[in-house]
Structures are given as structure tokens and as C-alpha cells.
Amino acid sequence: DQQVKQNSPSLSVQEGRISILNCDYTNSMFDYFLWYKKYPAEGPTFLISISSIKDKNEDGRFTVFLNKSAKHLSLHIVPSQPGDSAVYFCAASGGKTSYDKVIFGPGTSLSVIP
Amino acid sequence: GAGVSQSPSNKVTEKGKDVELRCDPISGHTALYWYRQSLGQGLEFLIYFQGNSAPDKSGLPSDRFSAERTGGSVSTLTIQRTQQEDSAVYLCASSQTGGLQPQHFGDGTRLSIL
């Protein structure tokens, strides 16, 4: 049973436009969420996180929105750049699983077209 | 370098053989994690070490899998009597203190079982 879902395996966006990557979770005990970015043949790198006490966190071109009632979060990238082309993993932790056992989604592959 | 180092980067072996994968975490990081990423899948948690505490082995898929962390630093993941379904990229990550600290990943070991 997948506790963190990313229902879009891939997404294509024109350079300069907004990229919106979605993530849904099923465990209402999760209260800390992260996004990681992964290039081919490299390990994932941390991008941005959000605690459940907030509904938005912004870092430069990256903003994460959290809707607790819908158990949904999204990552917005604006403006999108070709270097943003990568696989993006949504991850969640907290509650009974503790903050150390981070559950990752299957990833969404983003292609930013020049 | 200053990042998480994994070796070997690629490993091809015959079914039934034992393999050892190595992870050198970032110096001073007390938390160390192992994950597995099978083709088209997300990151699957395997095991977590924190300081001198007993490791969380709850993600290990079978008793053929084991891991050690010597001296609170280098870790080895051992897979005995490998099976074809063990073929995956094995990723190691470390974080400063665990918990809410972001994890820093190595580039992984791509394991192929013939």
C-alpha cells in the first residue's frame, strides 16, 4: 500500500512556464514533507521541505504548498528552466513512522523544453 | 570529497553469489540510511543507523540482507545468495543528526544479478 503517491509519472513544460508537481499521501500522521530532485546516475538532492504547521514554503523559484485536509502537496517551479529537468520525489515523515523513516513517492520525471 | 561516497558504482554478479556494498557518509553525520530503487519505482527504505543505537532494520526485505556500521562511520550492506529480483540501485544517505535534517545521498551502486 503506497503511503505517498505521485500519480503523474512524467510532465513536460515549456521553458519559462510554471511546473506543478503533485503529491498525495494517505497517512494522516505525516507532518513533515520534503521534495528531492534526482538527475540520472546521481543520488537525490534535497530541494525544499514543509512542516504541517505551515501551508506554504518558498525558496527562490521553488514553492511547496500543503493542503492537510486534502492530504495533498504540490511543488511549483517558476519560471521553469531546462536545468530543472530531473525526477522529483515527494517524501513524508512523522507520526508513528518517526521523522527518521522517510517514505518516498515513486517520482515524477519533469522535462523542461527550451 | 565532502559528500557521501558509495562503492562500487556498478556491480554485476551471478545469481547465488554474495555481494557487499560500501557507504562512506559525510564526516560527523550520525545518521545513515540505506534505500533501494528498483526500475521504475521510488526509493524503498531498507535500514537506518543512528549513533550507537540499535539500527532500524524494518525495511530489510529478507534475512539475506544485512548491514553493519563500524565505528559510527562506514557502513556495508551485504546481500547473501543474490537473486535476480535484488537487481536495483542501492542508495546510501547520511544526515547530521537524523530526524528533520535533510538527507544527503550518494550516487548509488547499480547492482545487476545475472
PDB file of C-alpha atoms in Angstrom:
ATOM      1  CA  ASP A   1       0.000   0.000   0.000  1.00  0.00           C
ATOM      2  CA  GLN A   2       1.645   3.204  -1.203  1.00  0.00           C
ATOM      3  CA  GLN A   3       1.531   5.852   1.503  1.00  0.00           C
ATOM      4  CA  VAL A   4       2.970   8.576  -0.745  1.00  0.00           C
ATOM      5  CA  LYS A   5       1.644   8.815  -4.280  1.00  0.00           C
ATOM      6  CA  GLN A   6       2.767  10.787  -7.275  1.00  0.00           C
ATOM      7  CA  ASN A   7       0.184   9.973  -9.888  1.00  0.00           C
ATOM      8  CA  SER A   8       1.913  11.661 -12.801  1.00  0.00           C
ATOM      9  CA  PRO A   9       4.953   9.638 -13.863  1.00  0.00           C
ATOM     10  CA  SER A  10       6.034  12.413 -16.221  1.00  0.00           C
ATOM     11  CA  LEU A  11       5.419  16.063 -17.029  1.00  0.00           C
ATOM     12  CA  SER A  12       6.569  18.318 -19.886  1.00  0.00           C
ATOM     13  CA  VAL A  13       6.657  22.084 -19.551  1.00  0.00           C
ATOM     14  CA  GLN A  14       7.881  24.902 -21.770  1.00  0.00           C
ATOM     15  CA  GLU A  15      10.855  26.900 -20.510  1.00  0.00           C
ATOM     16  CA  GLY A  16       9.713  29.985 -18.617  1.00  0.00           C
ATOM     17  CA  ARG A  17       6.346  28.496 -17.686  1.00  0.00           C
ATOM     18  CA  ILE A  18       5.256  27.130 -14.322  1.00  0.00           C
ATOM     19  CA  SER A  19       5.824  23.469 -13.440  1.00  0.00           C
ATOM     20  CA  ILE A  20       3.404  21.980 -10.932  1.00  0.00           C
ATOM     21  CA  LEU A  21       4.252  18.593  -9.446  1.00  0.00           C
ATOM     22  CA  ASN A  22       1.614  16.927  -7.311  1.00  0.00           C
ATOM     23  CA  CYS A  23       1.802  14.523  -4.405  1.00  0.00           C
ATOM     24  CA  ASP A  24      -0.862  12.817  -2.289  1.00  0.00           C
ATOM     25  CA  TYR A  25      -0.412  10.927   0.948  1.00  0.00           C
ATOM     26  CA  THR A  26      -2.660   8.556   2.844  1.00  0.00           C
ATOM     27  CA  ASN A  27      -1.207   8.566   6.365  1.00  0.00           C
ATOM     28  CA  SER A  28      -2.772  11.441   8.319  1.00  0.00           C
ATOM     29  CA  MET A  29       0.009  11.123  10.905  1.00  0.00           C
ATOM     30  CA  PHE A  30       2.601  12.501   8.486  1.00  0.00           C
ATOM     31  CA  ASP A  31       3.503  16.043   9.475  1.00  0.00           C
ATOM     32  CA  TYR A  32       6.734  16.779   7.651  1.00  0.00           C
ATOM     33  CA  PHE A  33       7.159  16.726   3.900  1.00  0.00           C
ATOM     34  CA  LEU A  34      10.136  17.043   1.606  1.00  0.00           C
ATOM     35  CA  TRP A  35      10.919  17.265  -2.082  1.00  0.00           C
ATOM     36  CA  TYR A  36      14.074  15.794  -3.571  1.00  0.00           C
ATOM     37  CA  LYS A  37      15.397  16.183  -7.083  1.00  0.00           C
ATOM     38  CA  LYS A  38      17.352  13.472  -8.911  1.00  0.00           C
ATOM     39  CA  TYR A  39      19.454  13.630 -12.044  1.00  0.00           C
ATOM     40  CA  PRO A  40      20.335  10.393 -13.898  1.00  0.00           C
ATOM     41  CA  ALA A  41      23.184   8.393 -12.333  1.00  0.00           C
ATOM     42  CA  GLU A  42      23.261  10.691  -9.303  1.00  0.00           C
ATOM     43  CA  GLY A  43      21.736  10.454  -5.857  1.00  0.00           C
ATOM     44  CA  PRO A  44      18.710  12.576  -4.938  1.00  0.00           C
ATOM     45  CA  THR A  45      19.380  16.057  -3.582  1.00  0.00           C
ATOM     46  CA  PHE A  46      17.193  17.840  -1.058  1.00  0.00           C
ATOM     47  CA  LEU A  47      15.174  20.686  -2.524  1.00  0.00           C
ATOM     48  CA  ILE A  48      12.646  22.050  -0.065  1.00  0.00           C
ATOM     49  CA  SER A  49      10.569  20.953   2.922  1.00  0.00           C
ATOM     50  CA  ILE A  50       7.429  21.975   4.747  1.00  0.00           C
ATOM     51  CA  SER A  51       6.079  21.292   8.196  1.00  0.00           C
ATOM     52  CA  SER A  52       2.366  20.726   8.715  1.00  0.00           C
ATOM     53  CA  ILE A  53       2.099  23.886  10.781  1.00  0.00           C
ATOM     54  CA  LYS A  54       2.538  25.822   7.530  1.00  0.00           C
ATOM     55  CA  ASP A  55       0.646  25.724   4.272  1.00  0.00           C
ATOM     56  CA  LYS A  56       3.336  27.287   2.107  1.00  0.00           C
ATOM     57  CA  ASN A  57       7.112  27.440   1.984  1.00  0.00           C
ATOM     58  CA  GLU A  58       9.073  29.342  -0.625  1.00  0.00           C
ATOM     59  CA  ASP A  59      12.713  29.191  -1.654  1.00  0.00           C
ATOM     60  CA  GLY A  60      13.615  31.152  -4.749  1.00  0.00           C
ATOM     61  CA  ARG A  61      11.854  29.661  -7.776  1.00  0.00           C
ATOM     62  CA  PHE A  62      10.524  26.749  -5.704  1.00  0.00           C
ATOM     63  CA  THR A  63       7.347  26.863  -3.605  1.00  0.00           C
ATOM     64  CA  VAL A  64       5.700  23.974  -1.820  1.00  0.00           C
ATOM     65  CA  PHE A  65       2.023  24.144  -0.901  1.00  0.00           C
ATOM     66  CA  LEU A  66       0.411  21.848   1.644  1.00  0.00           C
ATOM     67  CA  ASN A  67      -3.304  21.117   1.934  1.00  0.00           C
ATOM     68  CA  LYS A  68      -3.643  18.988   5.053  1.00  0.00           C
ATOM     69  CA  SER A  69      -7.368  18.410   4.782  1.00  0.00           C
ATOM     70  CA  ALA A  70      -6.916  17.005   1.277  1.00  0.00           C
ATOM     71  CA  LYS A  71      -3.651  15.231   2.188  1.00  0.00           C
ATOM     72  CA  HIS A  72      -2.122  16.867  -0.841  1.00  0.00           C
ATOM     73  CA  LEU A  73       1.000  18.841  -1.540  1.00  0.00           C
ATOM     74  CA  SER A  74       2.421  20.379  -4.635  1.00  0.00           C
ATOM     75  CA  LEU A  75       5.740  21.785  -5.777  1.00  0.00           C
ATOM     76  CA  HIS A  76       5.666  24.835  -8.021  1.00  0.00           C
ATOM     77  CA  ILE A  77       8.688  25.820 -10.065  1.00  0.00           C
ATOM     78  CA  VAL A  78       8.515  29.211 -11.714  1.00  0.00           C
ATOM     79  CA  PRO A  79       9.962  30.083 -14.100  1.00  0.00           C
ATOM     80  CA  SER A  80      10.955  26.596 -15.232  1.00  0.00           C
ATOM     81  CA  GLN A  81      14.446  26.193 -16.684  1.00  0.00           C
ATOM     82  CA  PRO A  82      15.950  23.369 -18.776  1.00  0.00           C
ATOM     83  CA  GLY A  83      18.267  22.538 -15.868  1.00  0.00           C
ATOM     84  CA  ASP A  84      15.188  21.682 -13.818  1.00  0.00           C
ATOM     85  CA  SER A  85      14.677  18.587 -15.970  1.00  0.00           C
ATOM     86  CA  ALA A  86      15.010  15.727 -13.469  1.00  0.00           C
ATOM     87  CA  VAL A  87      12.984  13.251 -11.444  1.00  0.00           C
ATOM     88  CA  TYR A  88      11.264  14.829  -8.440  1.00  0.00           C
ATOM     89  CA  PHE A  89      10.467  12.728  -5.386  1.00  0.00           C
ATOM     90  CA  CYS A  90       7.917  13.711  -2.798  1.00  0.00           C
ATOM     91  CA  ALA A  91       8.619  12.322   0.692  1.00  0.00           C
ATOM     92  CA  ALA A  92       6.844  12.318   4.038  1.00  0.00           C
ATOM     93  CA  SER A  93       7.680  11.534   7.631  1.00  0.00           C
ATOM     94  CA  GLY A  94       6.462  11.985  11.172  1.00  0.00           C
ATOM     95  CA  GLY A  95       3.849  10.486  13.421  1.00  0.00           C
ATOM     96  CA  LYS A  96       4.194   6.791  14.132  1.00  0.00           C
ATOM     97  CA  THR A  97       6.856   6.346  11.467  1.00  0.00           C
ATOM     98  CA  SER A  98       9.053   8.937  13.230  1.00  0.00           C
ATOM     99  CA  TYR A  99      10.988  11.582  11.373  1.00  0.00           C
ATOM    100  CA  ASP A 100      13.796   9.201  10.578  1.00  0.00           C
ATOM    101  CA  LYS A 101      11.812   6.817   8.442  1.00  0.00           C
ATOM    102  CA  VAL A 102      11.094   8.945   5.408  1.00  0.00           C
ATOM    103  CA  ILE A 103       8.616   7.455   2.943  1.00  0.00           C
ATOM    104  CA  PHE A 104       9.269   8.369  -0.673  1.00  0.00           C
ATOM    105  CA  GLY A 105       6.835   8.530  -3.566  1.00  0.00           C
ATOM    106  CA  PRO A 106       7.616   6.911  -6.937  1.00  0.00           C
ATOM    107  CA  GLY A 107       8.747  10.179  -8.519  1.00  0.00           C
ATOM    108  CA  THR A 108       7.677  12.419 -11.400  1.00  0.00           C
ATOM    109  CA  SER A 109      10.006  12.958 -14.325  1.00  0.00           C
ATOM    110  CA  LEU A 110       9.968  16.626 -15.371  1.00  0.00           C
ATOM    111  CA  SER A 111      11.139  17.715 -18.807  1.00  0.00           C
ATOM    112  CA  VAL A 112      11.546  21.430 -19.397  1.00  0.00           C
ATOM    113  CA  ILE A 113      11.593  22.131 -23.116  1.00  0.00           C
ATOM    114  CA  PRO A 114      13.765  25.044 -24.294  1.00  0.00           C
TER     115      PRO A 114
ATOM    116  CA  GLY B   1      35.292  14.757  -1.358  1.00  0.00           C
ATOM    117  CA  ALA B   2      32.856  16.136   1.149  1.00  0.00           C
ATOM    118  CA  GLY B   3      29.820  14.149   0.027  1.00  0.00           C
ATOM    119  CA  VAL B   4      28.522  10.640   0.643  1.00  0.00           C
ATOM    120  CA  SER B   5      30.673   8.134  -1.207  1.00  0.00           C
ATOM    121  CA  GLN B   6      29.466   4.717  -2.355  1.00  0.00           C
ATOM    122  CA  SER B   7      31.429   1.874  -3.882  1.00  0.00           C
ATOM    123  CA  PRO B   8      31.401   0.160  -6.224  1.00  0.00           C
ATOM    124  CA  SER B   9      29.380   2.359  -8.560  1.00  0.00           C
ATOM    125  CA  ASN B  10      28.392  -0.714 -10.584  1.00  0.00           C
ATOM    126  CA  LYS B  11      28.364  -4.382  -9.684  1.00  0.00           C
ATOM    127  CA  VAL B  12      27.454  -7.303 -11.912  1.00  0.00           C
ATOM    128  CA  THR B  13      27.354 -10.731 -10.339  1.00  0.00           C
ATOM    129  CA  GLU B  14      25.879 -14.161 -10.833  1.00  0.00           C
ATOM    130  CA  LYS B  15      22.769 -15.341  -9.069  1.00  0.00           C
ATOM    131  CA  GLY B  16      23.620 -17.060  -5.801  1.00  0.00           C
ATOM    132  CA  LYS B  17      26.766 -15.044  -5.075  1.00  0.00           C
ATOM    133  CA  ASP B  18      27.166 -12.743  -2.076  1.00  0.00           C
ATOM    134  CA  VAL B  19      27.781  -9.017  -2.571  1.00  0.00           C
ATOM    135  CA  GLU B  20      28.983  -6.231  -0.304  1.00  0.00           C
ATOM    136  CA  LEU B  21      28.165  -2.598  -0.918  1.00  0.00           C
ATOM    137  CA  ARG B  22      30.022   0.165   0.876  1.00  0.00           C
ATOM    138  CA  CYS B  23      28.967   3.606   2.049  1.00  0.00           C
ATOM    139  CA  ASP B  24      31.185   6.382   3.414  1.00  0.00           C
ATOM    140  CA  PRO B  25      28.913   9.016   4.988  1.00  0.00           C
ATOM    141  CA  ILE B  26      29.719  12.695   5.390  1.00  0.00           C
ATOM    142  CA  SER B  27      32.163  13.113   8.253  1.00  0.00           C
ATOM    143  CA  GLY B  28      30.386  13.868  11.514  1.00  0.00           C
ATOM    144  CA  HIS B  29      26.955  12.727  10.336  1.00  0.00           C
ATOM    145  CA  THR B  30      25.448  10.449  12.961  1.00  0.00           C
ATOM    146  CA  ALA B  31      22.513   9.149  10.915  1.00  0.00           C
ATOM    147  CA  LEU B  32      22.955   6.757   7.985  1.00  0.00           C
ATOM    148  CA  TYR B  33      20.287   5.255   5.749  1.00  0.00           C
ATOM    149  CA  TRP B  34      20.141   2.610   3.030  1.00  0.00           C
ATOM    150  CA  TYR B  35      17.498   2.652   0.297  1.00  0.00           C
ATOM    151  CA  ARG B  36      16.814   0.581  -2.784  1.00  0.00           C
ATOM    152  CA  GLN B  37      15.393   1.857  -6.047  1.00  0.00           C
ATOM    153  CA  SER B  38      14.142  -0.797  -8.415  1.00  0.00           C
ATOM    154  CA  LEU B  39      13.451   0.046 -12.062  1.00  0.00           C
ATOM    155  CA  GLY B  40      10.536   2.482 -12.324  1.00  0.00           C
ATOM    156  CA  GLN B  41       9.976   2.505  -8.576  1.00  0.00           C
ATOM    157  CA  GLY B  42      10.507   5.025  -5.809  1.00  0.00           C
ATOM    158  CA  LEU B  43      13.040   4.766  -3.027  1.00  0.00           C
ATOM    159  CA  GLU B  44      12.385   1.844  -0.712  1.00  0.00           C
ATOM    160  CA  PHE B  45      13.701   2.233   2.849  1.00  0.00           C
ATOM    161  CA  LEU B  46      15.942  -0.640   3.958  1.00  0.00           C
ATOM    162  CA  ILE B  47      17.748   0.215   7.199  1.00  0.00           C
ATOM    163  CA  TYR B  48      18.660   3.185   9.397  1.00  0.00           C
ATOM    164  CA  PHE B  49      21.564   3.693  11.805  1.00  0.00           C
ATOM    165  CA  GLN B  50      21.673   6.446  14.411  1.00  0.00           C
ATOM    166  CA  GLY B  51      24.764   6.800  16.569  1.00  0.00           C
ATOM    167  CA  ASN B  52      25.214   3.853  18.910  1.00  0.00           C
ATOM    168  CA  SER B  53      21.528   2.942  18.956  1.00  0.00           C
ATOM    169  CA  ALA B  54      20.265  -0.365  17.623  1.00  0.00           C
ATOM    170  CA  PRO B  55      19.557   0.035  13.884  1.00  0.00           C
ATOM    171  CA  ASP B  56      16.034   0.135  12.489  1.00  0.00           C
ATOM    172  CA  LYS B  57      16.063  -2.911  10.211  1.00  0.00           C
ATOM    173  CA  SER B  58      12.353  -2.902   9.500  1.00  0.00           C
ATOM    174  CA  GLY B  59      12.802  -2.302   5.756  1.00  0.00           C
ATOM    175  CA  LEU B  60      15.129  -5.211   5.012  1.00  0.00           C
ATOM    176  CA  PRO B  61      13.215  -7.438   2.556  1.00  0.00           C
ATOM    177  CA  SER B  62      14.598 -10.789   3.730  1.00  0.00           C
ATOM    178  CA  ASP B  63      17.180 -12.371   6.018  1.00  0.00           C
ATOM    179  CA  ARG B  64      19.576 -12.472   3.052  1.00  0.00           C
ATOM    180  CA  PHE B  65      20.073  -8.739   3.631  1.00  0.00           C
ATOM    181  CA  SER B  66      22.183  -7.370   6.479  1.00  0.00           C
ATOM    182  CA  ALA B  67      24.088  -4.185   7.210  1.00  0.00           C
ATOM    183  CA  GLU B  68      26.745  -3.021   9.590  1.00  0.00           C
ATOM    184  CA  ARG B  69      28.102   0.328  10.561  1.00  0.00           C
ATOM    185  CA  THR B  70      31.563   0.203  12.087  1.00  0.00           C
ATOM    186  CA  GLY B  71      32.783   2.905  14.427  1.00  0.00           C
ATOM    187  CA  GLY B  72      29.770   5.052  13.676  1.00  0.00           C
ATOM    188  CA  SER B  73      31.097   5.823  10.219  1.00  0.00           C
ATOM    189  CA  VAL B  74      31.460   3.472   7.230  1.00  0.00           C
ATOM    190  CA  SER B  75      28.597   1.101   6.518  1.00  0.00           C
ATOM    191  CA  THR B  76      28.409  -2.074   4.451  1.00  0.00           C
ATOM    192  CA  LEU B  77      25.233  -3.621   3.090  1.00  0.00           C
ATOM    193  CA  THR B  78      25.582  -7.344   2.439  1.00  0.00           C
ATOM    194  CA  ILE B  79      23.273  -9.403   0.269  1.00  0.00           C
ATOM    195  CA  GLN B  80      23.756 -13.148   0.516  1.00  0.00           C
ATOM    196  CA  ARG B  81      22.751 -15.672  -2.147  1.00  0.00           C
ATOM    197  CA  THR B  82      21.666 -12.935  -4.526  1.00  0.00           C
ATOM    198  CA  GLN B  83      18.507 -13.334  -6.592  1.00  0.00           C
ATOM    199  CA  GLN B  84      17.548 -11.603  -9.830  1.00  0.00           C
ATOM    200  CA  GLU B  85      14.945  -9.511  -8.017  1.00  0.00           C
ATOM    201  CA  ASP B  86      17.772  -7.957  -5.985  1.00  0.00           C
ATOM    202  CA  SER B  87      18.840  -6.057  -9.118  1.00  0.00           C
ATOM    203  CA  ALA B  88      18.382  -2.365  -8.302  1.00  0.00           C
ATOM    204  CA  VAL B  89      20.230   0.820  -7.449  1.00  0.00           C
ATOM    205  CA  TYR B  90      21.208   0.828  -3.791  1.00  0.00           C
ATOM    206  CA  LEU B  91      21.437   4.321  -2.334  1.00  0.00           C
ATOM    207  CA  CYS B  92      23.049   5.406   0.898  1.00  0.00           C
ATOM    208  CA  ALA B  93      22.308   8.692   2.647  1.00  0.00           C
ATOM    209  CA  SER B  94      23.513  10.422   5.779  1.00  0.00           C
ATOM    210  CA  SER B  95      22.278  13.335   7.813  1.00  0.00           C
ATOM    211  CA  GLN B  96      23.781  15.393  10.584  1.00  0.00           C
ATOM    212  CA  THR B  97      21.567  14.216  13.404  1.00  0.00           C
ATOM    213  CA  GLY B  98      18.700  12.370  11.769  1.00  0.00           C
ATOM    214  CA  GLY B  99      15.145  13.477  12.373  1.00  0.00           C
ATOM    215  CA  LEU B 100      14.187  16.578  10.400  1.00  0.00           C
ATOM    216  CA  GLN B 101      17.674  17.111   8.986  1.00  0.00           C
ATOM    217  CA  PRO B 102      17.764  16.679   5.177  1.00  0.00           C
ATOM    218  CA  GLN B 103      19.446  13.521   3.972  1.00  0.00           C
ATOM    219  CA  HIS B 104      22.486  13.739   1.710  1.00  0.00           C
ATOM    220  CA  PHE B 105      22.638  10.922  -0.803  1.00  0.00           C
ATOM    221  CA  GLY B 106      25.496   9.159  -2.513  1.00  0.00           C
ATOM    222  CA  ASP B 107      25.305   8.354  -6.216  1.00  0.00           C
ATOM    223  CA  GLY B 108      24.347   4.757  -5.535  1.00  0.00           C
ATOM    224  CA  THR B 109      25.558   1.304  -6.515  1.00  0.00           C
ATOM    225  CA  ARG B 110      23.843  -0.203  -9.549  1.00  0.00           C
ATOM    226  CA  LEU B 111      23.587  -3.939  -8.839  1.00  0.00           C
ATOM    227  CA  SER B 112      22.818  -6.353 -11.653  1.00  0.00           C
ATOM    228  CA  ILE B 113      22.233 -10.032 -10.951  1.00  0.00           C
ATOM    229  CA  LEU B 114      22.645 -12.286 -13.970  1.00  0.00           C
TER     230      LEU B 114
END
